[in-house]
Amino acid sequence: MCIVFSIMVSIDASVLHGFFDDKVSSFRDATAGAPAPQFTAAPIGCELRFFRPIMPADVIKVVQELPDKQCFLVLLPTWLLKANVSLLAPFLCRLFNWSLQHGTVLSSMKFAYVTPILKKADLDSSDAKSYRLISNLLVLSKSLERLVSQQLVAYLRENDLLPDCQSAYRAHHSTETAVLRVLSDILLALDSGDIAVLTLLHLSAAFDSVDHSTLLQRLQTS
């Protein structure tokens, strides 16, 4: 993926790039000797071998739901794309279906506009550790991502492959539902005369250090 940095403070983009590259590398090195991951096989009959073809109506719906904000890498403003999506949908549909059929994304769609944001206002703006990175994809990349996500989530939901207690990245779920579930479990335990202990685990740079081969193997197996 090509990354373009937007810097609003006195810190060099190469310094930020190097810091986050080194951070991910250090996590990978620290877990290099870990046991091989274990995978639970999906139930018999649960198999997603192909994505269904994307139709123009699918493209129109996704584009119309886009926010009106514009990424600077897109020559066509979002509002203009939405106004003419009926004309463009057949061409976008062909592009997206080509990507699904070949299992790849065009290089021109692998751009991200990255904005460093200070984690807290009082942190040192010259220190790379003070920042979190916000990545904005191209509008077309985001549209393809959402179309793929819709089919994948529908498959997981229809085959009951999502954990009941998962609140992240699910419709009608949020941090609120997660907190309510934890609080409910604690209160039920206390009402039953049991002792409740809450253990929290925070994984630093969890998304940044996901191993792609492990992820693909898990998707294929589980």
Coordinates of C-alpha atoms in Angstrom, one line a residue:
M1 CA 0.0 0.0 0.0
C2 CA 1.3 3.5 -0.9
I3 CA 1.1 5.8 2.1
V4 CA 0.9 9.6 1.9
F5 CA 1.5 11.4 5.2
S6 CA -0.3 14.6 6.2
I7 CA 1.9 16.4 8.8
M8 CA 0.5 19.3 10.8
V9 CA 3.4 19.5 13.3
S10 CA 7.2 19.8 13.3
I11 CA 8.0 16.1 12.8
D12 CA 9.4 14.5 9.7
A13 CA 7.2 11.9 7.9
S14 CA 10.1 9.6 7.5
V15 CA 10.6 9.6 11.3
L16 CA 6.9 8.6 11.8
H17 CA 7.2 5.9 9.1
G18 CA 10.3 4.5 10.6
F19 CA 8.9 4.5 14.1
F20 CA 5.8 2.5 13.3
D21 CA 7.7 0.1 11.0
D22 CA 10.1 -0.6 13.8
K23 CA 7.3 -1.0 16.3
V24 CA 5.5 -3.7 14.2
S25 CA 8.8 -5.4 13.5
S26 CA 9.7 -5.5 17.3
F27 CA 6.3 -7.2 18.0
R28 CA 6.8 -9.7 15.2
D29 CA 10.3 -10.5 16.5
A30 CA 9.1 -10.9 20.1
T31 CA 6.5 -13.6 18.9
A32 CA 8.8 -15.3 16.4
G33 CA 9.3 -18.3 18.6
A34 CA 5.6 -18.7 19.6
P35 CA 3.9 -22.1 19.0
A36 CA 2.1 -22.4 15.7
P37 CA -1.5 -21.1 15.8
Q38 CA -4.3 -23.6 16.3
F39 CA -7.5 -23.4 14.2
T40 CA -10.9 -24.9 14.8
A41 CA -12.4 -26.3 11.7
A42 CA -15.7 -24.7 10.5
P43 CA -18.8 -27.0 10.7
I44 CA -19.4 -29.3 7.8
G45 CA -21.2 -27.5 5.0
C46 CA -20.0 -24.0 6.0
E47 CA -17.8 -23.0 3.1
L48 CA -17.5 -19.7 1.3
R49 CA -15.8 -20.6 -2.0
F50 CA -16.9 -17.7 -4.1
F51 CA -18.3 -14.2 -3.7
R52 CA -21.5 -13.6 -5.6
P53 CA -21.3 -11.2 -8.5
I54 CA -21.8 -7.6 -7.6
M55 CA -24.7 -6.0 -9.4
P56 CA -25.1 -2.3 -10.3
A57 CA -27.8 -1.9 -7.7
D58 CA -25.3 -3.0 -5.0
V59 CA -22.8 -0.4 -6.2
I60 CA -25.5 2.4 -6.3
K61 CA -26.6 1.6 -2.7
V62 CA -23.1 1.6 -1.3
V63 CA -22.1 4.8 -3.1
Q64 CA -25.2 6.6 -2.0
E65 CA -24.5 5.7 1.6
L66 CA -21.0 7.2 1.5
P67 CA -20.4 10.4 3.6
D68 CA -19.8 13.5 1.5
K69 CA -16.3 14.0 2.7
Q70 CA -13.6 13.8 0.0
C71 CA -10.2 12.1 0.1
F72 CA -7.6 14.3 -1.7
L73 CA -6.4 11.4 -3.8
V74 CA -9.7 11.2 -5.6
L75 CA -10.0 13.4 -8.6
L76 CA -13.8 12.9 -8.7
P77 CA -15.5 14.5 -5.6
T78 CA -17.7 12.2 -3.6
W79 CA -20.8 14.4 -4.2
L80 CA -20.2 14.3 -7.9
L81 CA -19.8 10.5 -7.8
K82 CA -23.0 10.1 -5.9
A83 CA -24.9 12.4 -8.3
N84 CA -23.8 10.3 -11.3
V85 CA -23.6 6.9 -9.8
S86 CA -26.4 5.5 -12.0
L87 CA -24.3 6.2 -15.1
L88 CA -21.0 5.0 -13.5
A89 CA -22.4 1.9 -11.7
P90 CA -22.0 -0.6 -14.7
F91 CA -18.3 0.4 -15.1
L92 CA -17.6 0.3 -11.3
C93 CA -19.5 -3.0 -11.2
R94 CA -17.2 -4.5 -13.8
L95 CA -14.1 -3.2 -12.0
F96 CA -15.2 -4.6 -8.6
N97 CA -16.2 -8.0 -10.1
W98 CA -12.8 -8.3 -11.8
S99 CA -11.1 -7.7 -8.5
L100 CA -13.2 -10.5 -6.8
Q101 CA -12.7 -12.9 -9.7
H102 CA -8.9 -12.5 -9.6
G103 CA -8.5 -12.1 -5.8
T104 CA -6.6 -8.9 -6.1
V105 CA -6.9 -5.2 -5.8
L106 CA -5.5 -2.8 -8.4
S107 CA -2.3 -1.0 -7.3
S108 CA -4.0 2.3 -8.0
M109 CA -6.5 1.5 -5.3
K110 CA -3.9 0.7 -2.6
F111 CA -3.4 4.3 -1.5
A112 CA -4.1 5.7 1.9
Y113 CA -4.0 9.3 3.1
V114 CA -2.5 9.0 6.6
T115 CA -3.0 11.8 9.2
P116 CA -1.0 11.6 12.5
I117 CA -3.2 12.6 15.4
L118 CA -1.8 13.4 18.9
K119 CA -3.1 10.8 21.4
K120 CA -3.4 13.6 24.0
A121 CA -3.2 17.3 23.6
D122 CA -0.4 17.7 26.2
L123 CA 1.9 15.1 24.7
D124 CA 5.2 16.1 23.0
S125 CA 4.4 16.8 19.3
S126 CA 8.1 16.1 18.3
D127 CA 7.9 12.5 19.7
A128 CA 6.7 9.8 17.3
K129 CA 5.3 7.8 20.2
S130 CA 2.7 10.6 20.8
Y131 CA 0.8 9.9 17.7
R132 CA -1.8 7.5 16.4
L133 CA -2.3 7.2 12.6
I134 CA -5.6 7.7 10.9
S135 CA -5.8 6.2 7.4
N136 CA -8.3 7.2 4.8
L137 CA -8.7 5.0 1.7
L138 CA -9.8 6.0 -1.7
V139 CA -13.6 6.3 -2.2
L140 CA -13.6 3.4 -4.7
S141 CA -11.4 1.2 -2.4
K142 CA -13.7 1.9 0.5
S143 CA -16.7 1.0 -1.7
L144 CA -15.2 -2.3 -2.7
E145 CA -14.3 -3.0 0.9
R146 CA -17.8 -2.5 2.0
L147 CA -19.3 -4.7 -0.7
V148 CA -16.9 -7.5 0.3
S149 CA -17.6 -7.0 4.0
Q150 CA -21.4 -7.3 3.4
Q151 CA -21.1 -10.7 1.8
L152 CA -18.5 -12.0 4.3
V153 CA -20.5 -10.8 7.4
A154 CA -23.8 -12.2 5.9
Y155 CA -22.0 -15.6 5.4
L156 CA -20.7 -15.6 9.0
R157 CA -24.1 -14.6 10.4
E158 CA -26.1 -17.1 8.4
N159 CA -23.8 -19.9 9.4
D160 CA -23.7 -18.8 13.1
L161 CA -19.9 -18.5 13.0
L162 CA -19.7 -15.2 15.0
P163 CA -19.2 -15.6 18.8
D164 CA -22.4 -14.6 20.7
C165 CA -20.5 -12.2 22.9
Q166 CA -18.6 -10.3 20.1
S167 CA -19.7 -6.7 20.1
A168 CA -17.0 -5.2 17.8
Y169 CA -17.8 -4.8 14.0
R170 CA -21.3 -6.0 14.3
A171 CA -24.5 -4.2 13.5
H172 CA -26.5 -3.1 16.5
H173 CA -23.5 -3.8 18.8
S174 CA -21.1 -1.5 20.4
T175 CA -18.9 -0.9 23.4
E176 CA -22.2 -0.3 25.3
T177 CA -23.4 -3.9 24.6
A178 CA -20.0 -5.2 25.7
V179 CA -20.1 -3.3 29.0
L180 CA -23.7 -4.3 29.6
R181 CA -22.8 -8.0 29.1
V182 CA -19.8 -7.8 31.5
L183 CA -21.8 -5.9 34.1
S184 CA -24.7 -8.4 33.8
D185 CA -22.4 -11.4 34.3
I186 CA -20.7 -9.8 37.4
L187 CA -24.1 -9.0 39.0
L188 CA -25.5 -12.5 38.3
A189 CA -22.4 -14.0 39.9
L190 CA -22.6 -11.8 43.0
D191 CA -26.3 -12.5 43.3
S192 CA -25.5 -16.2 43.3
G193 CA -23.1 -15.7 46.2
D194 CA -20.0 -16.2 44.0
I195 CA -16.9 -14.1 43.8
A196 CA -16.4 -12.2 40.6
V197 CA -12.9 -11.3 39.2
L198 CA -12.6 -9.2 36.1
T199 CA -9.4 -9.6 34.0
L200 CA -8.7 -7.2 31.2
L201 CA -6.2 -7.8 28.4
H202 CA -4.8 -5.0 26.2
L203 CA -2.9 -5.9 23.0
S204 CA -0.6 -3.2 21.8
A205 CA -0.6 -2.6 18.0
A206 CA -2.9 -5.5 17.6
F207 CA -4.2 -4.5 14.1
D208 CA -0.7 -3.4 12.9
S209 CA 0.9 -6.7 13.8
V210 CA -1.7 -9.1 12.3
D211 CA 0.1 -11.8 10.3
H212 CA -1.5 -12.0 6.9
S213 CA -0.7 -15.7 6.3
T214 CA -2.1 -16.6 9.7
L215 CA -5.3 -14.6 9.0
L216 CA -5.8 -16.2 5.6
Q217 CA -5.3 -19.7 7.0
R218 CA -7.8 -19.0 9.7
L219 CA -10.3 -17.7 7.1
Q220 CA -9.8 -20.8 5.1
T221 CA -10.0 -23.3 8.0
S222 CA -12.4 -21.7 10.5

